[in-house]
Amino acid sequence: ELWISLEEHQDALELIMSKYRKQMLQLLQGRKGEDAEPVLRVHQANSSEIESQIDRICEMGEVMRKAVQVDDDQFFKVQEKLAQLELENKELRELLSISKESFEVGREDLPD
């Protein structure tokens, strides 16, 4: 009888412990969901903030790219204008030297 009573007692304890474990597991799972909720919200807020900063950085990069392109275009225009002016200056100097030579030749031809 004692042996049977002991087995019944152990069976009852196992049933109680299994129900306890099941309830604790449910409680922990529910708590994990609740604990994860604030962390998830903070993570989402940080993610959206980082995403907006990345968008701003991309926009600034695009603006900088355009500024560099405009600057390069302006530089090439200035270089082209400078080359044109140098060529014009060279041609004008040649014309001036020709004019001086013809003036000196014409002067030498004149009687004193």
JSON list of C-alpha atoms in Angstrom, two decimals, residues 40-93:
[
{"chain": "A", "resi": 40, "resn": "LEU", "atom": "CA", "xyz": [11.69, 46.30, -31.46]},
{"chain": "A", "resi": 41, "resn": "ARG", "atom": "CA", "xyz": [10.18, 49.81, -31.40]},
{"chain": "A", "resi": 42, "resn": "VAL", "atom": "CA", "xyz": [13.55, 51.37, -30.55]},
{"chain": "A", "resi": 43, "resn": "HIS", "atom": "CA", "xyz": [15.22, 49.32, -33.27]},
{"chain": "A", "resi": 44, "resn": "GLN", "atom": "CA", "xyz": [12.61, 50.44, -35.81]},
{"chain": "A", "resi": 45, "resn": "ALA", "atom": "CA", "xyz": [13.02, 54.07, -34.76]},
{"chain": "A", "resi": 46, "resn": "ASN", "atom": "CA", "xyz": [16.81, 53.80, -35.10]},
{"chain": "A", "resi": 47, "resn": "SER", "atom": "CA", "xyz": [16.44, 52.07, -38.45]},
{"chain": "A", "resi": 48, "resn": "SER", "atom": "CA", "xyz": [14.17, 54.79, -39.80]},
{"chain": "A", "resi": 49, "resn": "GLU", "atom": "CA", "xyz": [16.55, 57.49, -38.50]},
{"chain": "A", "resi": 50, "resn": "ILE", "atom": "CA", "xyz": [19.53, 55.77, -40.11]},
{"chain": "A", "resi": 51, "resn": "GLU", "atom": "CA", "xyz": [17.55, 55.36, -43.33]},
{"chain": "A", "resi": 52, "resn": "SER", "atom": "CA", "xyz": [16.69, 59.07, -43.40]},
{"chain": "A", "resi": 53, "resn": "GLN", "atom": "CA", "xyz": [20.34, 59.96, -42.75]},
{"chain": "A", "resi": 54, "resn": "ILE", "atom": "CA", "xyz": [21.43, 57.67, -45.58]},
{"chain": "A", "resi": 55, "resn": "ASP", "atom": "CA", "xyz": [18.91, 59.38, -47.86]},
{"chain": "A", "resi": 56, "resn": "ARG", "atom": "CA", "xyz": [20.27, 62.80, -46.85]},
{"chain": "A", "resi": 57, "resn": "ILE", "atom": "CA", "xyz": [23.84, 61.65, -47.46]},
{"chain": "A", "resi": 58, "resn": "CYS", "atom": "CA", "xyz": [22.86, 60.34, -50.90]},
{"chain": "A", "resi": 59, "resn": "GLU", "atom": "CA", "xyz": [21.17, 63.65, -51.70]},
{"chain": "A", "resi": 60, "resn": "MET", "atom": "CA", "xyz": [24.26, 65.58, -50.57]},
{"chain": "A", "resi": 61, "resn": "GLY", "atom": "CA", "xyz": [26.45, 63.28, -52.65]},
{"chain": "A", "resi": 62, "resn": "GLU", "atom": "CA", "xyz": [24.29, 63.96, -55.71]},
{"chain": "A", "resi": 63, "resn": "VAL", "atom": "CA", "xyz": [24.48, 67.72, -55.10]},
{"chain": "A", "resi": 64, "resn": "MET", "atom": "CA", "xyz": [28.26, 67.47, -54.73]},
{"chain": "A", "resi": 65, "resn": "ARG", "atom": "CA", "xyz": [28.49, 65.44, -57.94]},
{"chain": "A", "resi": 66, "resn": "LYS", "atom": "CA", "xyz": [26.51, 68.10, -59.79]},
{"chain": "A", "resi": 67, "resn": "ALA", "atom": "CA", "xyz": [28.68, 70.86, -58.30]},
{"chain": "A", "resi": 68, "resn": "VAL", "atom": "CA", "xyz": [31.83, 69.06, -59.43]},
{"chain": "A", "resi": 69, "resn": "GLN", "atom": "CA", "xyz": [30.35, 68.62, -62.91]},
{"chain": "A", "resi": 70, "resn": "VAL", "atom": "CA", "xyz": [29.45, 72.32, -63.11]},
{"chain": "A", "resi": 71, "resn": "ASP", "atom": "CA", "xyz": [32.91, 73.24, -61.82]},
{"chain": "A", "resi": 72, "resn": "ASP", "atom": "CA", "xyz": [34.57, 70.97, -64.38]},
{"chain": "A", "resi": 73, "resn": "ASP", "atom": "CA", "xyz": [32.46, 72.43, -67.18]},
{"chain": "A", "resi": 74, "resn": "GLN", "atom": "CA", "xyz": [33.37, 75.95, -66.07]},
{"chain": "A", "resi": 75, "resn": "PHE", "atom": "CA", "xyz": [37.05, 75.00, -65.88]},
{"chain": "A", "resi": 76, "resn": "PHE", "atom": "CA", "xyz": [36.99, 73.60, -69.42]},
{"chain": "A", "resi": 77, "resn": "LYS", "atom": "CA", "xyz": [35.23, 76.73, -70.68]},
{"chain": "A", "resi": 78, "resn": "VAL", "atom": "CA", "xyz": [37.90, 78.91, -69.06]},
{"chain": "A", "resi": 79, "resn": "GLN", "atom": "CA", "xyz": [40.66, 76.71, -70.51]},
{"chain": "A", "resi": 80, "resn": "GLU", "atom": "CA", "xyz": [39.09, 76.92, -73.97]},
{"chain": "A", "resi": 81, "resn": "LYS", "atom": "CA", "xyz": [38.72, 80.72, -73.72]},
{"chain": "A", "resi": 82, "resn": "LEU", "atom": "CA", "xyz": [42.32, 81.01, -72.52]},
{"chain": "A", "resi": 83, "resn": "ALA", "atom": "CA", "xyz": [43.55, 78.93, -75.47]},
{"chain": "A", "resi": 84, "resn": "GLN", "atom": "CA", "xyz": [41.54, 81.12, -77.85]},
{"chain": "A", "resi": 85, "resn": "LEU", "atom": "CA", "xyz": [42.96, 84.30, -76.32]},
{"chain": "A", "resi": 86, "resn": "GLU", "atom": "CA", "xyz": [46.51, 82.95, -76.47]},
{"chain": "A", "resi": 87, "resn": "LEU", "atom": "CA", "xyz": [46.05, 82.08, -80.14]},
{"chain": "A", "resi": 88, "resn": "GLU", "atom": "CA", "xyz": [44.54, 85.49, -80.85]},
{"chain": "A", "resi": 89, "resn": "ASN", "atom": "CA", "xyz": [47.39, 87.18, -78.97]},
{"chain": "A", "resi": 90, "resn": "LYS", "atom": "CA", "xyz": [49.95, 85.23, -80.99]},
{"chain": "A", "resi": 91, "resn": "GLU", "atom": "CA", "xyz": [48.25, 86.18, -84.27]},
{"chain": "A", "resi": 92, "resn": "LEU", "atom": "CA", "xyz": [48.02, 89.84, -83.22]},
{"chain": "A", "resi": 93, "resn": "ARG", "atom": "CA", "xyz": [51.71, 89.87, -82.30]}
]
